[in-house]
Amino acid sequence: PAKVHGQHYDIVLNGVELGGGSIRVHDPAVQSYIFKDILELSPRVQDGFSHLVTALGHGCPPHGGIALGLDRLVAILTDSASLRDVIAFPKSANGRDLFMRAPAVATKEQLAEYGICVATPGNGSCKQPTILTPDSAHQAK
């Protein structure tokens, strides 16, 4: 790990990180090395990214991005004690969204709508649910 280098940057205001980013991989040889030797992707999976490696080989310039934490900046500007004071739909301390009542258990109807089958230790496998189409869902009502 000590031999790994990257170009990363942060924006800090009064000791609070407001955002950060990095220069992206823009060398096809480096990207291929990452896929093959670091991520150990199979050749089949690597083929799915061949368009990216090919594009990088045509002279992609160094490029980067940054992700700003607007909520953090607003918290500083308003002298708020917590980010939850400035977020429109804050999560509780244990990660629950009280407005959306999430996370929640999906109903059988919701699972069927997306064609999701849940296998449990008791049944080992599951029967594929009926996939509802807009017509069949309308007729069911």
PDB file of C-alpha atoms in Angstrom:
ATOM      1  CA  PRO A   1       0.000   0.000   0.000  1.00  0.00           C
ATOM      2  CA  ALA A   2       2.841   2.438   0.649  1.00  0.00           C
ATOM      3  CA  LYS A   3       3.832   2.269  -3.033  1.00  0.00           C
ATOM      4  CA  VAL A   4       0.376   3.286  -4.305  1.00  0.00           C
ATOM      5  CA  HIS A   5       0.119   6.851  -5.528  1.00  0.00           C
ATOM      6  CA  GLY A   6      -2.907   8.883  -6.462  1.00  0.00           C
ATOM      7  CA  GLN A   7      -3.942  12.452  -7.074  1.00  0.00           C
ATOM      8  CA  HIS A   8      -6.630  13.148  -4.508  1.00  0.00           C
ATOM      9  CA  TYR A   9      -7.807  16.429  -3.062  1.00  0.00           C
ATOM     10  CA  ASP A  10     -10.139  17.758  -0.392  1.00  0.00           C
ATOM     11  CA  ILE A  11     -11.829  21.068   0.305  1.00  0.00           C
ATOM     12  CA  VAL A  12     -11.722  21.929   3.994  1.00  0.00           C
ATOM     13  CA  LEU A  13     -13.289  24.891   5.787  1.00  0.00           C
ATOM     14  CA  ASN A  14     -12.522  25.512   9.454  1.00  0.00           C
ATOM     15  CA  GLY A  15     -11.398  21.900   9.856  1.00  0.00           C
ATOM     16  CA  VAL A  16     -14.538  20.425   8.254  1.00  0.00           C
ATOM     17  CA  GLU A  17     -14.239  18.506   4.981  1.00  0.00           C
ATOM     18  CA  LEU A  18     -16.702  19.963   2.499  1.00  0.00           C
ATOM     19  CA  GLY A  19     -15.812  17.706  -0.389  1.00  0.00           C
ATOM     20  CA  GLY A  20     -13.172  15.754  -2.191  1.00  0.00           C
ATOM     21  CA  GLY A  21     -12.205  14.241  -5.469  1.00  0.00           C
ATOM     22  CA  SER A  22      -9.444  12.770  -7.556  1.00  0.00           C
ATOM     23  CA  ILE A  23      -7.886  12.577 -10.982  1.00  0.00           C
ATOM     24  CA  ARG A  24      -9.367   9.549 -12.724  1.00  0.00           C
ATOM     25  CA  VAL A  25      -7.465   6.743 -14.404  1.00  0.00           C
ATOM     26  CA  HIS A  26      -6.761   7.952 -17.936  1.00  0.00           C
ATOM     27  CA  ASP A  27      -4.060   5.520 -19.080  1.00  0.00           C
ATOM     28  CA  PRO A  28      -5.290   2.340 -20.832  1.00  0.00           C
ATOM     29  CA  ALA A  29      -2.363   0.263 -19.524  1.00  0.00           C
ATOM     30  CA  VAL A  30      -3.094   1.303 -15.928  1.00  0.00           C
ATOM     31  CA  GLN A  31      -6.813   0.607 -16.370  1.00  0.00           C
ATOM     32  CA  SER A  32      -6.110  -2.844 -17.835  1.00  0.00           C
ATOM     33  CA  TYR A  33      -3.720  -3.577 -14.960  1.00  0.00           C
ATOM     34  CA  ILE A  34      -6.404  -2.603 -12.435  1.00  0.00           C
ATOM     35  CA  PHE A  35      -8.995  -4.865 -14.089  1.00  0.00           C
ATOM     36  CA  LYS A  36      -6.675  -7.856 -14.490  1.00  0.00           C
ATOM     37  CA  ASP A  37      -4.236  -7.786 -11.573  1.00  0.00           C
ATOM     38  CA  ILE A  38      -5.913  -5.769  -8.819  1.00  0.00           C
ATOM     39  CA  LEU A  39      -9.617  -6.516  -9.273  1.00  0.00           C
ATOM     40  CA  GLU A  40      -8.831  -9.923 -10.804  1.00  0.00           C
ATOM     41  CA  LEU A  41     -11.746  -9.681 -13.216  1.00  0.00           C
ATOM     42  CA  SER A  42     -12.286 -12.626 -15.512  1.00  0.00           C
ATOM     43  CA  PRO A  43     -11.526 -12.098 -19.215  1.00  0.00           C
ATOM     44  CA  ARG A  44     -15.276 -12.214 -19.906  1.00  0.00           C
ATOM     45  CA  VAL A  45     -15.956  -9.375 -17.460  1.00  0.00           C
ATOM     46  CA  GLN A  46     -12.955  -7.415 -18.738  1.00  0.00           C
ATOM     47  CA  ASP A  47     -14.402  -7.685 -22.256  1.00  0.00           C
ATOM     48  CA  GLY A  48     -17.430  -5.778 -20.997  1.00  0.00           C
ATOM     49  CA  PHE A  49     -15.129  -2.815 -20.356  1.00  0.00           C
ATOM     50  CA  SER A  50     -13.110  -3.086 -23.575  1.00  0.00           C
ATOM     51  CA  HIS A  51     -14.831   0.010 -24.994  1.00  0.00           C
ATOM     52  CA  LEU A  52     -13.520   2.031 -22.033  1.00  0.00           C
ATOM     53  CA  VAL A  53      -9.943   0.802 -22.416  1.00  0.00           C
ATOM     54  CA  THR A  54     -10.119   1.420 -26.177  1.00  0.00           C
ATOM     55  CA  ALA A  55     -11.409   4.967 -25.624  1.00  0.00           C
ATOM     56  CA  LEU A  56      -8.621   5.667 -23.142  1.00  0.00           C
ATOM     57  CA  GLY A  57      -6.147   4.506 -25.801  1.00  0.00           C
ATOM     58  CA  HIS A  58      -7.259   7.300 -28.124  1.00  0.00           C
ATOM     59  CA  GLY A  59      -5.652   9.952 -25.948  1.00  0.00           C
ATOM     60  CA  CYS A  60      -7.994  10.693 -23.085  1.00  0.00           C
ATOM     61  CA  PRO A  61      -6.630  13.722 -21.201  1.00  0.00           C
ATOM     62  CA  PRO A  62      -6.246  13.690 -17.428  1.00  0.00           C
ATOM     63  CA  HIS A  63      -9.626  14.436 -15.917  1.00  0.00           C
ATOM     64  CA  GLY A  64     -11.152  14.477 -12.480  1.00  0.00           C
ATOM     65  CA  GLY A  65     -14.113  15.429 -10.449  1.00  0.00           C
ATOM     66  CA  ILE A  66     -15.186  16.606  -7.055  1.00  0.00           C
ATOM     67  CA  ALA A  67     -18.120  15.816  -4.825  1.00  0.00           C
ATOM     68  CA  LEU A  68     -19.170  18.721  -2.644  1.00  0.00           C
ATOM     69  CA  GLY A  69     -21.096  18.251   0.576  1.00  0.00           C
ATOM     70  CA  LEU A  70     -23.545  21.123   0.298  1.00  0.00           C
ATOM     71  CA  ASP A  71     -25.234  19.931   3.488  1.00  0.00           C
ATOM     72  CA  ARG A  72     -21.952  20.370   5.388  1.00  0.00           C
ATOM     73  CA  LEU A  73     -21.453  23.882   4.034  1.00  0.00           C
ATOM     74  CA  VAL A  74     -25.022  24.855   4.988  1.00  0.00           C
ATOM     75  CA  ALA A  75     -24.494  23.398   8.484  1.00  0.00           C
ATOM     76  CA  ILE A  76     -21.397  25.577   8.916  1.00  0.00           C
ATOM     77  CA  LEU A  77     -23.098  28.706   7.551  1.00  0.00           C
ATOM     78  CA  THR A  78     -26.098  28.215   9.863  1.00  0.00           C
ATOM     79  CA  ASP A  79     -23.954  27.179  12.854  1.00  0.00           C
ATOM     80  CA  SER A  80     -25.959  23.954  13.174  1.00  0.00           C
ATOM     81  CA  ALA A  81     -24.969  21.345  15.718  1.00  0.00           C
ATOM     82  CA  SER A  82     -25.849  18.456  13.410  1.00  0.00           C
ATOM     83  CA  LEU A  83     -26.149  17.744   9.694  1.00  0.00           C
ATOM     84  CA  ARG A  84     -29.646  16.438  10.422  1.00  0.00           C
ATOM     85  CA  ASP A  85     -30.657  20.037  11.170  1.00  0.00           C
ATOM     86  CA  VAL A  86     -30.081  21.066   7.544  1.00  0.00           C
ATOM     87  CA  ILE A  87     -31.034  17.935   5.579  1.00  0.00           C
ATOM     88  CA  ALA A  88     -34.531  17.925   4.087  1.00  0.00           C
ATOM     89  CA  PHE A  89     -35.194  14.271   4.923  1.00  0.00           C
ATOM     90  CA  PRO A  90     -32.758  13.305   7.693  1.00  0.00           C
ATOM     91  CA  LYS A  91     -32.210   9.737   8.792  1.00  0.00           C
ATOM     92  CA  SER A  92     -32.446   8.754  12.448  1.00  0.00           C
ATOM     93  CA  ALA A  93     -29.311   7.843  14.382  1.00  0.00           C
ATOM     94  CA  ASN A  94     -29.815   4.188  13.416  1.00  0.00           C
ATOM     95  CA  GLY A  95     -30.242   4.951   9.685  1.00  0.00           C
ATOM     96  CA  ARG A  96     -34.040   4.803   9.448  1.00  0.00           C
ATOM     97  CA  ASP A  97     -35.978   7.248   7.287  1.00  0.00           C
ATOM     98  CA  LEU A  98     -38.952   8.176   9.434  1.00  0.00           C
ATOM     99  CA  PHE A  99     -40.778   9.978   6.597  1.00  0.00           C
ATOM    100  CA  MET A 100     -40.574   7.071   4.151  1.00  0.00           C
ATOM    101  CA  ARG A 101     -40.733   4.414   6.889  1.00  0.00           C
ATOM    102  CA  ALA A 102     -37.633   2.826   5.394  1.00  0.00           C
ATOM    103  CA  PRO A 103     -36.096   0.396   5.398  1.00  0.00           C
ATOM    104  CA  ALA A 104     -39.159  -1.846   5.492  1.00  0.00           C
ATOM    105  CA  VAL A 105     -40.017  -5.394   4.511  1.00  0.00           C
ATOM    106  CA  ALA A 106     -41.312  -5.630   0.954  1.00  0.00           C
ATOM    107  CA  THR A 107     -44.762  -7.119   0.509  1.00  0.00           C
ATOM    108  CA  LYS A 108     -45.370 -10.189  -1.675  1.00  0.00           C
ATOM    109  CA  GLU A 109     -47.073  -7.898  -4.174  1.00  0.00           C
ATOM    110  CA  GLN A 110     -44.053  -5.587  -4.352  1.00  0.00           C
ATOM    111  CA  LEU A 111     -41.702  -8.530  -4.846  1.00  0.00           C
ATOM    112  CA  ALA A 112     -43.912  -9.972  -7.577  1.00  0.00           C
ATOM    113  CA  GLU A 113     -44.085  -6.607  -9.357  1.00  0.00           C
ATOM    114  CA  TYR A 114     -40.299  -6.704  -9.877  1.00  0.00           C
ATOM    115  CA  GLY A 115     -40.028 -10.447 -10.405  1.00  0.00           C
ATOM    116  CA  ILE A 116     -38.054 -10.955  -7.192  1.00  0.00           C
ATOM    117  CA  CYS A 117     -38.031 -14.363  -5.557  1.00  0.00           C
ATOM    118  CA  VAL A 118     -36.786 -14.688  -1.977  1.00  0.00           C
ATOM    119  CA  ALA A 119     -35.321 -18.003  -0.854  1.00  0.00           C
ATOM    120  CA  THR A 120     -35.282 -18.671   2.874  1.00  0.00           C
ATOM    121  CA  PRO A 121     -33.321 -21.301   4.798  1.00  0.00           C
ATOM    122  CA  GLY A 122     -36.556 -23.231   5.357  1.00  0.00           C
ATOM    123  CA  ASN A 123     -37.534 -23.636   1.723  1.00  0.00           C
ATOM    124  CA  GLY A 124     -34.105 -23.649   0.027  1.00  0.00           C
ATOM    125  CA  SER A 125     -35.594 -22.403  -3.201  1.00  0.00           C
ATOM    126  CA  CYS A 126     -38.601 -20.393  -4.167  1.00  0.00           C
ATOM    127  CA  LYS A 127     -41.295 -20.380  -6.780  1.00  0.00           C
ATOM    128  CA  GLN A 128     -40.864 -17.591  -9.286  1.00  0.00           C
ATOM    129  CA  PRO A 129     -43.549 -14.981  -8.548  1.00  0.00           C
ATOM    130  CA  THR A 130     -46.029 -13.832 -11.132  1.00  0.00           C
ATOM    131  CA  ILE A 131     -44.731 -10.751 -12.891  1.00  0.00           C
ATOM    132  CA  LEU A 132     -47.419  -8.126 -13.092  1.00  0.00           C
ATOM    133  CA  THR A 133     -47.766  -6.125 -16.272  1.00  0.00           C
ATOM    134  CA  PRO A 134     -49.557  -2.769 -16.274  1.00  0.00           C
ATOM    135  CA  ASP A 135     -52.618  -4.518 -17.784  1.00  0.00           C
ATOM    136  CA  SER A 136     -52.693  -7.380 -15.274  1.00  0.00           C
ATOM    137  CA  ALA A 137     -52.080  -5.025 -12.351  1.00  0.00           C
ATOM    138  CA  HIS A 138     -54.969  -2.839 -13.509  1.00  0.00           C
ATOM    139  CA  GLN A 139     -57.255  -5.871 -13.916  1.00  0.00           C
ATOM    140  CA  ALA A 140     -56.328  -7.114 -10.409  1.00  0.00           C
ATOM    141  CA  LYS A 141     -57.654  -3.912  -8.864  1.00  0.00           C
TER     142      LYS A 141
END
